[in-house]
Coordinates of C-alpha atoms in Angstrom, one line a residue:
X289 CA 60.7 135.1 17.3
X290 CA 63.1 136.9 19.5
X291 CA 62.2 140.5 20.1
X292 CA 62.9 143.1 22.7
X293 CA 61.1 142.9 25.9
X294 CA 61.5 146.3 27.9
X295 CA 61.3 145.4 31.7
X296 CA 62.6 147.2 35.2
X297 CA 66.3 146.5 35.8
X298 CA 66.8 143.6 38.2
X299 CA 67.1 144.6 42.1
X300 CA 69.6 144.6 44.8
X301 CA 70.0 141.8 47.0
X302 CA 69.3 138.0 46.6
X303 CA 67.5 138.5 43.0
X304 CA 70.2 140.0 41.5
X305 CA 73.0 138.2 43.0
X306 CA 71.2 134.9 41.8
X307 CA 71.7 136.1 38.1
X308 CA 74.4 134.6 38.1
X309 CA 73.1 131.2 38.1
X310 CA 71.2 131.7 34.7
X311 CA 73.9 132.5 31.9
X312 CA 75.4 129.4 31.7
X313 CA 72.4 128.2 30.0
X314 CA 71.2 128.8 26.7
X315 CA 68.3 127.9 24.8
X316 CA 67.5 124.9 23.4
X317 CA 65.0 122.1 24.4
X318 CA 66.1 121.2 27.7
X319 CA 67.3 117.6 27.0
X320 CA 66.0 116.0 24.5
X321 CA 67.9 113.8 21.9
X322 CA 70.7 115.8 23.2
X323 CA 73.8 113.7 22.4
X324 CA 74.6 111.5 19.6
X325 CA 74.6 107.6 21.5
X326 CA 71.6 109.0 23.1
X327 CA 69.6 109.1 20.1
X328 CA 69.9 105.3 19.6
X329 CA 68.4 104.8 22.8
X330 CA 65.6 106.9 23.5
X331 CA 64.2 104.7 26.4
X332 CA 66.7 105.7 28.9
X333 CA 67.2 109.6 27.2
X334 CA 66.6 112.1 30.0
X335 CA 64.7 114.9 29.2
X336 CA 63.5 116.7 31.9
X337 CA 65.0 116.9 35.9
X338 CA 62.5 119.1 38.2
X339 CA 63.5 120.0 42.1
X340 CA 60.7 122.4 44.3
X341 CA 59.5 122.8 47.4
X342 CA 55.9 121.6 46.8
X343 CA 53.2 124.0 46.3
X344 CA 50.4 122.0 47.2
X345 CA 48.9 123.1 49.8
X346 CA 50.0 121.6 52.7
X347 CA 52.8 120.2 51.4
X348 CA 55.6 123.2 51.7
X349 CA 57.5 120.9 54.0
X350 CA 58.4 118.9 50.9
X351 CA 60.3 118.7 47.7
X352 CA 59.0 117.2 45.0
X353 CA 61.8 115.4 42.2
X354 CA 60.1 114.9 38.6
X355 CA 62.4 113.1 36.2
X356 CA 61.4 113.1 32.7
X357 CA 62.5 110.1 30.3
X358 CA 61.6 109.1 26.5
X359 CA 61.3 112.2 24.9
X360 CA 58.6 113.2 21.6
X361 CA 56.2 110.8 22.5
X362 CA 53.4 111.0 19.6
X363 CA 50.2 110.1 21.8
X364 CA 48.9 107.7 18.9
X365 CA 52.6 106.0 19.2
X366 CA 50.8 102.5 19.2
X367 CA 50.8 99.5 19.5
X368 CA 54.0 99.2 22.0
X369 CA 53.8 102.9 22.7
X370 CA 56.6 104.0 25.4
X371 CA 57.5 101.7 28.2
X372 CA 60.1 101.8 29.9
X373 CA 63.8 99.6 29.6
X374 CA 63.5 96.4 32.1
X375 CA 66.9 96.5 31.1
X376 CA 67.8 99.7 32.6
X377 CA 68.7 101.5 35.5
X378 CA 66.8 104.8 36.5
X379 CA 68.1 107.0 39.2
X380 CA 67.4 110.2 41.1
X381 CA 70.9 111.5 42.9
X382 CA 70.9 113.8 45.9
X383 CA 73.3 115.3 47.5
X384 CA 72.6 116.9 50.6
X385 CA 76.5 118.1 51.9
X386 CA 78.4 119.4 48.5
X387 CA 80.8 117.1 48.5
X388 CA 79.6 116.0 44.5
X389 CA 78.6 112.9 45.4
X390 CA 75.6 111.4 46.0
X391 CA 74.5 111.0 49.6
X392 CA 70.8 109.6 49.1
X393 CA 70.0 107.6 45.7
X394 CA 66.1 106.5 43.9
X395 CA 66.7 103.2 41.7
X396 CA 64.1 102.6 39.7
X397 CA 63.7 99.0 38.1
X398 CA 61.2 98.2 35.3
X399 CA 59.1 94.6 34.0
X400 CA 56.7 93.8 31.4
X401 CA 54.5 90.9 31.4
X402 CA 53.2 89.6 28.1
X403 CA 49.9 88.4 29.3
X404 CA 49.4 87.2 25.7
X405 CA 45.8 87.4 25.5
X406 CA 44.7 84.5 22.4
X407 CA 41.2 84.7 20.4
X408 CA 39.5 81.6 19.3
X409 CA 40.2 82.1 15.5
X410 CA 38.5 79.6 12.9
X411 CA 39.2 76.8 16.0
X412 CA 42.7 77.9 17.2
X413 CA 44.1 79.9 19.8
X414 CA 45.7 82.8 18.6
X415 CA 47.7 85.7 20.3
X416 CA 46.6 88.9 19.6
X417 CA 48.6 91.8 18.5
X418 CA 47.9 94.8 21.2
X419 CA 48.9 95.8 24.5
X420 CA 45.1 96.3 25.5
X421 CA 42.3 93.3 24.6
X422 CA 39.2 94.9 25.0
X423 CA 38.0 93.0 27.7
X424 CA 36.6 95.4 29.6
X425 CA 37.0 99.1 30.5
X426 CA 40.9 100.1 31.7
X427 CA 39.8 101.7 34.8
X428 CA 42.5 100.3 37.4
X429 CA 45.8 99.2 37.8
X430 CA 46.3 95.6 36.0
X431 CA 42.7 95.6 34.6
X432 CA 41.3 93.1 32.9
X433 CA 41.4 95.0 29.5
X434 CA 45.0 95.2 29.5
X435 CA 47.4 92.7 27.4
X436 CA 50.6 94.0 29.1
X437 CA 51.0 94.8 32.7
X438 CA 54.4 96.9 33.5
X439 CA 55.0 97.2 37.2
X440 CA 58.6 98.9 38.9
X441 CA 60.3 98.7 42.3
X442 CA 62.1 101.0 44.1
X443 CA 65.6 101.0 45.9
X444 CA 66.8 103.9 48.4
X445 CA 70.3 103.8 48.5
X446 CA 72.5 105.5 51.1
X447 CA 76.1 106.8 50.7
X448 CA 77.9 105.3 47.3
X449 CA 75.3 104.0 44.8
X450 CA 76.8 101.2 43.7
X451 CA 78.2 100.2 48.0
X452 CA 76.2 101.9 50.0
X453 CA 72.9 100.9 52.2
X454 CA 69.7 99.8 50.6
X455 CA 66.3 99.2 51.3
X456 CA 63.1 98.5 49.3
X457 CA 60.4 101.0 48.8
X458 CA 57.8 100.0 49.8
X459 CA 53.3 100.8 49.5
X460 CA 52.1 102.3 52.7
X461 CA 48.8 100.4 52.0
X462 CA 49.5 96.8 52.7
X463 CA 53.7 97.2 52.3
X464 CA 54.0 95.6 49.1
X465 CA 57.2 96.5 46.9
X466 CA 56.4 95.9 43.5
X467 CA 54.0 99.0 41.7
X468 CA 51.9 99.2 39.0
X469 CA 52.8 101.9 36.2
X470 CA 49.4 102.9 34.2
X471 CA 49.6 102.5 30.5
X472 CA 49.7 105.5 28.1
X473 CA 47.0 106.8 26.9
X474 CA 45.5 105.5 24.2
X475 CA 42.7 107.1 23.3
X476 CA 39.5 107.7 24.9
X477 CA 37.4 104.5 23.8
X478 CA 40.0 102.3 25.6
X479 CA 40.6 104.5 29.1
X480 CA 36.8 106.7 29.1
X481 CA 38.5 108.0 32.3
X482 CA 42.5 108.4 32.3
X483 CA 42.7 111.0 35.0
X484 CA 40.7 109.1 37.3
X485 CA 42.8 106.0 36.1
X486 CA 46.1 107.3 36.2
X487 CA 45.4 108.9 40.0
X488 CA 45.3 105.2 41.0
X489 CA 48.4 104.8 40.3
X490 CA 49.9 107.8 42.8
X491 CA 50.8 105.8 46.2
X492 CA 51.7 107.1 49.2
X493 CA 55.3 105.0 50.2
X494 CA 57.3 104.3 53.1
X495 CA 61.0 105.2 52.1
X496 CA 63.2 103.6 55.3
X497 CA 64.8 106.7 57.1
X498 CA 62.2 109.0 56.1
X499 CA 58.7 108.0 57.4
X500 CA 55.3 106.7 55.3
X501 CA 54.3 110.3 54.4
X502 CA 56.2 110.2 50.6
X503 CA 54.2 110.3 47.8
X504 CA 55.5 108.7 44.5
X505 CA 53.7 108.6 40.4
X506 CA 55.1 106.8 37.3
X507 CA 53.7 107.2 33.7
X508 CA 52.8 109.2 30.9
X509 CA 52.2 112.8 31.4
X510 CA 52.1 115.4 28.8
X511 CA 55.2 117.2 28.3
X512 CA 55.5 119.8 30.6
X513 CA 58.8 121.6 28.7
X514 CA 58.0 124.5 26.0
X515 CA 60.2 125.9 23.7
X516 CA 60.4 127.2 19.9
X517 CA 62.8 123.9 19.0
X518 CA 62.6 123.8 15.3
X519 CA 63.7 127.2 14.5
X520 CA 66.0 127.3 17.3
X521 CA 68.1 124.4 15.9
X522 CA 68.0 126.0 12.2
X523 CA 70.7 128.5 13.1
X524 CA 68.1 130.3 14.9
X525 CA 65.9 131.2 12.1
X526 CA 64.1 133.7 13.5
X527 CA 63.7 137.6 12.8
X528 CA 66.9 139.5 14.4
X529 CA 66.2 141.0 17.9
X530 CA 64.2 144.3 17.5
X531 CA 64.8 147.9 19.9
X532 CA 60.8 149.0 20.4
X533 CA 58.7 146.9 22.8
X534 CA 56.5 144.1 21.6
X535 CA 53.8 143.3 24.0
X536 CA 52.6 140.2 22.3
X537 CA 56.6 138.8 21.7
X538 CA 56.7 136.4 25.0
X539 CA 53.7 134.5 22.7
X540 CA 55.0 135.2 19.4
X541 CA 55.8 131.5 18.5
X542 CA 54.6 128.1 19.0
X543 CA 55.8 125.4 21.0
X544 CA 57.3 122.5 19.3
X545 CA 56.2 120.0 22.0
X546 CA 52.8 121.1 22.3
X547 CA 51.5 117.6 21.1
X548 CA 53.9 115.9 22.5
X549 CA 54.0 113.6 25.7
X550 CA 56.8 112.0 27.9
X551 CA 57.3 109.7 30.7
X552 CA 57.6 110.6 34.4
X553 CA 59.1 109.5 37.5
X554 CA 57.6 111.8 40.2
X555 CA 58.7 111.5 44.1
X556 CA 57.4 113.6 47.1
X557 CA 59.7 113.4 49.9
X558 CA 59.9 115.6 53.3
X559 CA 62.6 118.0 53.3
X560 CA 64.3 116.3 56.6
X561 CA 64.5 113.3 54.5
X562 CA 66.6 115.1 52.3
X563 CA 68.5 117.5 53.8
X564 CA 71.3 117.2 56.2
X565 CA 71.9 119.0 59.4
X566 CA 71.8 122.8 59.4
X567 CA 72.8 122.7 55.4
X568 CA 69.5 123.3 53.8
X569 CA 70.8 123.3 50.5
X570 CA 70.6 120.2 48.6
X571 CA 71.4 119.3 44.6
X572 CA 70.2 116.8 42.5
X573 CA 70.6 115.0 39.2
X574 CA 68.7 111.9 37.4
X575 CA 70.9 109.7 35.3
X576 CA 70.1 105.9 33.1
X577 CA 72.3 103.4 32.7
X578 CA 72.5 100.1 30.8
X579 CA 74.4 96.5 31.1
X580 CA 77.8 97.2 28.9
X581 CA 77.6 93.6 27.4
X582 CA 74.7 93.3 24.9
X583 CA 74.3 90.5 22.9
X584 CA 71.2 90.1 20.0
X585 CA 69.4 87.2 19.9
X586 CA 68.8 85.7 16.2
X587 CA 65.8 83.4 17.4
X588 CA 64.1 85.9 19.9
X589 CA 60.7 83.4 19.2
X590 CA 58.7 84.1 22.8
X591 CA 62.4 84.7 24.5
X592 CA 64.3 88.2 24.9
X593 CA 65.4 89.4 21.7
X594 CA 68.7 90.9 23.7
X595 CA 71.1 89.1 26.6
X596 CA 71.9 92.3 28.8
X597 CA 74.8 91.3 31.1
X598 CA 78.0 93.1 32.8
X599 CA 78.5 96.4 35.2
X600 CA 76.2 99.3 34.6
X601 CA 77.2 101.8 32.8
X602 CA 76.2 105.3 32.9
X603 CA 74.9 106.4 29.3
X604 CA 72.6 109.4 30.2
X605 CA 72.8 112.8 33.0
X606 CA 71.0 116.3 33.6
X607 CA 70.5 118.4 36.2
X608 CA 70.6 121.6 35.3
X609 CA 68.6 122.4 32.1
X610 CA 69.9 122.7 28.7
X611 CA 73.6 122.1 29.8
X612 CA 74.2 119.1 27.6
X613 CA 72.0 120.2 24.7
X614 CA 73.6 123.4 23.8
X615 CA 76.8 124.3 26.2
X616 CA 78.8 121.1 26.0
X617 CA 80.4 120.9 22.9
X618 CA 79.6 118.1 19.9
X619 CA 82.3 115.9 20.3
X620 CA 82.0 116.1 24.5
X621 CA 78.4 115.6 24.9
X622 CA 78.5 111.6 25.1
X623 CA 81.1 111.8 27.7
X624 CA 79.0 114.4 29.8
X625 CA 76.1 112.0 29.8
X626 CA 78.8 109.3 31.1
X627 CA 80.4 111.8 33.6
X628 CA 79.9 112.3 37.4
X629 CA 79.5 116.0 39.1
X630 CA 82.2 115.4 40.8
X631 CA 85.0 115.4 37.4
X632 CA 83.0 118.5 36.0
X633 CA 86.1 120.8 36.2
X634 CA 86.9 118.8 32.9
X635 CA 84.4 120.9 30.6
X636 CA 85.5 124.4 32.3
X637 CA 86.4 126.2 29.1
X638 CA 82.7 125.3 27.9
X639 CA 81.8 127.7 30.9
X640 CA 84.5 130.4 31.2
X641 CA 84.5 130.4 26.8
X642 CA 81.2 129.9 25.9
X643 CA 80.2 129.5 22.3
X644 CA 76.4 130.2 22.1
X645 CA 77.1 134.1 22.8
X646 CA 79.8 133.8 19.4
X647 CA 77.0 132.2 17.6
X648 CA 74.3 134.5 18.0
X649 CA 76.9 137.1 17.2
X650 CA 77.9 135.6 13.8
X651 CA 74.1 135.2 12.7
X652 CA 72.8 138.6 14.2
X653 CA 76.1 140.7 13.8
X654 CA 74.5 143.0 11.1
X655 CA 71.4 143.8 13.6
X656 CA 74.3 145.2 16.1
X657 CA 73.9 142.3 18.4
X658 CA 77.6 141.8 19.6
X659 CA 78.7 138.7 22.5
X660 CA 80.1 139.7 25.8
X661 CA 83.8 140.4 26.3
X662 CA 84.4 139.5 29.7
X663 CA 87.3 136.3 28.9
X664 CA 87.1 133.8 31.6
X665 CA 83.7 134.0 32.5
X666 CA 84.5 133.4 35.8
X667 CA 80.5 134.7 36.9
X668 CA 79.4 131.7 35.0
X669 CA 81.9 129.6 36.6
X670 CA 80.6 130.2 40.1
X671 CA 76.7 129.4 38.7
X672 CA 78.1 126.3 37.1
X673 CA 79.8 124.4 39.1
X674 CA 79.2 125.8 42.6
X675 CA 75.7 127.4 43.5
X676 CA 74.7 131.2 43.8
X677 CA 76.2 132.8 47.5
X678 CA 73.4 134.2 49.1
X679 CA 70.8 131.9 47.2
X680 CA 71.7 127.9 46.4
X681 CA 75.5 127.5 47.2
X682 CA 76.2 124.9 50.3
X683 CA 78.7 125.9 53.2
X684 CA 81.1 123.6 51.9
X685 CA 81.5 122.6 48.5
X686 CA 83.2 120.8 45.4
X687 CA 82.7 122.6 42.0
X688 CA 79.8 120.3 40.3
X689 CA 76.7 120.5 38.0
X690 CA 73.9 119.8 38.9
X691 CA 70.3 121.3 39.9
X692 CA 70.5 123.2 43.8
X693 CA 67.3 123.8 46.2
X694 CA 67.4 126.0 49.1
X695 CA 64.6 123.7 50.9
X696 CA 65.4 126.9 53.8
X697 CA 63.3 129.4 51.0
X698 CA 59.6 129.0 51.0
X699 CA 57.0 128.2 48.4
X700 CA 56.3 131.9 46.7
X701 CA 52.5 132.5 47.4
X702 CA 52.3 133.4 43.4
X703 CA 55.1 132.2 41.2
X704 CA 56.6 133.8 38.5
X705 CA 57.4 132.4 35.7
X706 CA 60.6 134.1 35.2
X707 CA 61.7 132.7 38.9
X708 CA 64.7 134.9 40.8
X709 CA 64.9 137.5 37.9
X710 CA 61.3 138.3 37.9
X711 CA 61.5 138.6 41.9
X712 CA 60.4 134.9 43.1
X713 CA 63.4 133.6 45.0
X714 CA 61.5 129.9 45.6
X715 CA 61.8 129.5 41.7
X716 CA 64.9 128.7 38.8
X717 CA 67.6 128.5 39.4
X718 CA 66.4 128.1 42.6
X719 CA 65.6 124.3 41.9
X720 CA 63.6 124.5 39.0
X721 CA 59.4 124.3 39.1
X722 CA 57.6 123.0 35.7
X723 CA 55.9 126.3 35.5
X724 CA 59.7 128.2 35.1
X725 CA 60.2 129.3 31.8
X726 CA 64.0 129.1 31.6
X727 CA 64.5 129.4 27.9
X728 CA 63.3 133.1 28.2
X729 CA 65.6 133.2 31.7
X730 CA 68.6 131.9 30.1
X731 CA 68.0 133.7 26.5
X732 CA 67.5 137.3 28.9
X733 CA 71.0 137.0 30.8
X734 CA 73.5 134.8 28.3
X735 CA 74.4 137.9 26.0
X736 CA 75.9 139.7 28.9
X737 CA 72.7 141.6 31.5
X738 CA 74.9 140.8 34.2
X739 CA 77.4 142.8 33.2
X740 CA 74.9 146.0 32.4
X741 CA 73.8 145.2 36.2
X742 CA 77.7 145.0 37.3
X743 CA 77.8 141.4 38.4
X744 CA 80.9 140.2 37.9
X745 CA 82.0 142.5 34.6
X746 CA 81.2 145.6 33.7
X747 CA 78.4 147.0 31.3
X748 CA 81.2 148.1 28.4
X749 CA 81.7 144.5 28.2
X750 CA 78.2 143.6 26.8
X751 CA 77.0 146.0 24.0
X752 CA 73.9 143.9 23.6
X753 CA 73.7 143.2 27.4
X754 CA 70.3 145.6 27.3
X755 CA 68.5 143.1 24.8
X756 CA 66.3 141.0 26.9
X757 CA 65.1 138.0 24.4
X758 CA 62.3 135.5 24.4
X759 CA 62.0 132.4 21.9
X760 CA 58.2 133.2 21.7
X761 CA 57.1 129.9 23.3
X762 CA 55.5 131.0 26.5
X763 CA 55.0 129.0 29.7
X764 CA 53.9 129.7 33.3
X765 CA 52.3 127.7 36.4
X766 CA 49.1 127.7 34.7
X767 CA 50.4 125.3 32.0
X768 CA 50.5 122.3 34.7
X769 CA 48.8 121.6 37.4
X770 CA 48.7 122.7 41.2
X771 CA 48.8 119.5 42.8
X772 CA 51.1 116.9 43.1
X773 CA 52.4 114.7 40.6
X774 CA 52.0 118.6 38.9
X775 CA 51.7 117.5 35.1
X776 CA 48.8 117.2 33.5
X777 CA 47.4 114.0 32.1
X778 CA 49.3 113.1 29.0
X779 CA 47.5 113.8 25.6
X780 CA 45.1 110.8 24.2
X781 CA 46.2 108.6 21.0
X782 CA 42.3 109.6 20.3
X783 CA 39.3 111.1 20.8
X784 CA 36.2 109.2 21.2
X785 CA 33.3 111.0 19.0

């Protein structure tokens, strides 16, 4: 539910200055099944983009860049569960000099092989039906027990995605260029061991430019996002926002993607890989795209059942969280997914005129809860489209959307899960750590705290701006893990008794 949460004002300085960067986002789950084309192809939906400095230790002289694809996995989704599109394009875009275009680019490309595995059946060969065989034990990548092996490659791309430079990524152990991807978990009788299974799948890579010291993971993890989703969506059916302190509120509901895993494409790269010059501020997005000639086959026998063919085209974006989901209005959201940073001045009057704050005011009126004033939201404009001053905006730079890292500000020794507003400047929207809860961020500063705190309008301006919410789904570092690829092990199909 959302209640009142009675904390300390936010301080002076870089915390409070960074608030800005949170009300352009409301709540919502971050990206999933977020616009209408996107739901008819869940394969290439983005659901999740993380940017950090890693906290591992030893590692603070990197970023890691988790992007999160095929959302609501059920772990028992058998018996194709969620493989990724060979006949789509997965990319993570950096841009390291604010210009809104990308500067350094991570296509991913994805195969299956059909090993089709036949059984002797009354005297004739006969495929069989599964992606595992039951052969043996899956303990390692392309083992014997496995029907389907899926492998991926890896292109850096410099300058202009589509023109610029490219090289292969390649294995530091022997310099091969073609990966294995672990399968999902299928239960327990089929993988006894999936950690120790899916680590041999993390590979340390040579990226050319940046040295043999990367670290990259594909595959099923759980789902690191947490939000209350279904009573969020109904109109947010949830009891009105109380006055008197609840201590138990921030756990008050339960989290809709609790069972629930996803895919991930996790990279470790060093900072000087990344960054350019003496800007240490660098933003990033992930995006899919697809061939925009599909045709069906009739008689897909052992063949393709599809003929993909023409220039990619660009059907699915996010970089900041919960943009597309909940700010970009109904009939916009497709052409956000197809849009580029750099022509995001064409959804401005979903920043400076934001709805949510109108919504929750029309459903919570009667409890006093009014929307900000303040008309254009010129505060939100400057978090939107061009990074915090002080905290994640570049020297020079175009207005754009996307997620911003200040690889300059170390790894906080103890992260809070509430990131710059709770007094950790290395967290959201800071980049944006799994452990960030920024649902209870974004839910906190939306209906107007910045203007009780003077940042950028004035406390009269927000009559609710003293209400700081929570959806009841809480989340902190403890809920993944410490280490790089950082998410945990996805959820078995089952459990072996």
């Amino acid at each position: 539910m959302f209640t009142v949460i009675s904390k300390s004002a936010v301080g002076a300085g870089i915390a409070a200055t960074a608030l800005l960067g949170l009300a352009s986002i409301p709540a919502a789950a971050s990206s999933h099944r977020e616009a209408p084309y996107i739901t008819r192809q869940p394969k290439v939906d983005a659901t999740d983009f993380y940017m950090f400095r890693s906290y591992e230790t030893g590692r603070g002289d990197y970023v890691t860049l988790i992007a999160n694809y095929i959302p609501l996995q059920d772990a028992y989704g058998g018996p194709n569960y969620f493989s990724m599109d060979p006949d789509a394009l997965y990319e993570i875009h950096v841009d390291n000099n604010g210009d809104a275009k990308e500067d350094l680019t991570f296509q991913f490309r994805f195969k299956n092989e059909n090993k089709d595995t036949k059984l002797n059946v009354g005297g004739k060969q006969v495929s069989i039906p599964l992606i595992i065989n039951g052969a043996s034990d899956i303990n390692e990548p392309n083992a014997a027990g496995l029907n389907q092996r899926e492998t991926y490659s890896v292109t850096v791309v410099r300058g202009d995605r589509r023109s610029g430079t490219r090289a292969a990524v390649t294995n530091a152990a022997g310099g091969a260029s073609t990966f294995d991807k672990p399968v999902d978990n299928i239960g327990n009788k089929s993988i006894s061991d999936y950690a120790s299974y899916a680590a041999k799948h993390r590979y340390n890579i040579n990226i050319p430019g940046c040295g043999t010291a990367a670290r990259m993971f594909v595959g099923q993890r759980k789902d690191p996002f947490v939000v209350n989703l279904g009573e969020t969506f109904d109109l947010i059916n949830i009891k009105a926002p109380a006055t008197a302190f609840d201590p138990n509120a921030e756990r008050a509901a339960s989290d809709s993607l609790a069972h629930k895993n996803v895919t991930s494409i996790a990279l470790e790269v060093p900072i000087s890989c990344l960054a350019s010059g003496s800007e240490t501020v660098v933003g990033g997005w992930t995006t899919a795209s697809l061939r925009q000639g599909r045709l069906l086959n009739p008689t897909p026998n052992s063949n393709a059942a599809s003929k993909e063919g023409g220039a990619w085209t660009q059907v699915s974006r996010l970089g900041m969280p919960l943009v597309n989901e909940v700010v970009i209005g109904l009939k916009d959201k497709d052409q956000f997914n197809h849009s580029k940073p750099g022509g995001d001045t064409q959804f401005i009057d979903y920043v400076t005129n934001p709805t949510l704050p109108a919504l929750v005011e029309v459903l919570f009126g009667s409890a006093g809860v009014k929307a900000p004033t303040n008309f254009p939201r010129n505060d939100l404009v400057t978090a939107f489209l061009t990074g915090v001053p002080g905290l994640n905006k570049p020297a020079n730079g175009t207005p754009s959307e996307m997620l911003r890292l200040n690889t300059g500000i170390a790894v906080a020794s103890a992260q809070h899960r509430l990131g710059v507003i709770g007094g950790d400047t290395a967290g959201f929207p800071n980049g944006r750590r799994p452990g960030d809860d920024v649902v209870d961020i974004a839910l906190r500063v939306v209906m107007g705290k910045l203007c009780r705190l003077n940042l950028g309008c004035a406390p009269a301006d927000a009559p609710a701006g003293d209400i700081e919410f929570t959806d009841g789904a809480y989340i902190d570092s403890s809920f993944v893990d410490a280490a790089f690829p950082y998410l945990k092990n996805p959820l078995p199909g089952s459990v072996k008794h």
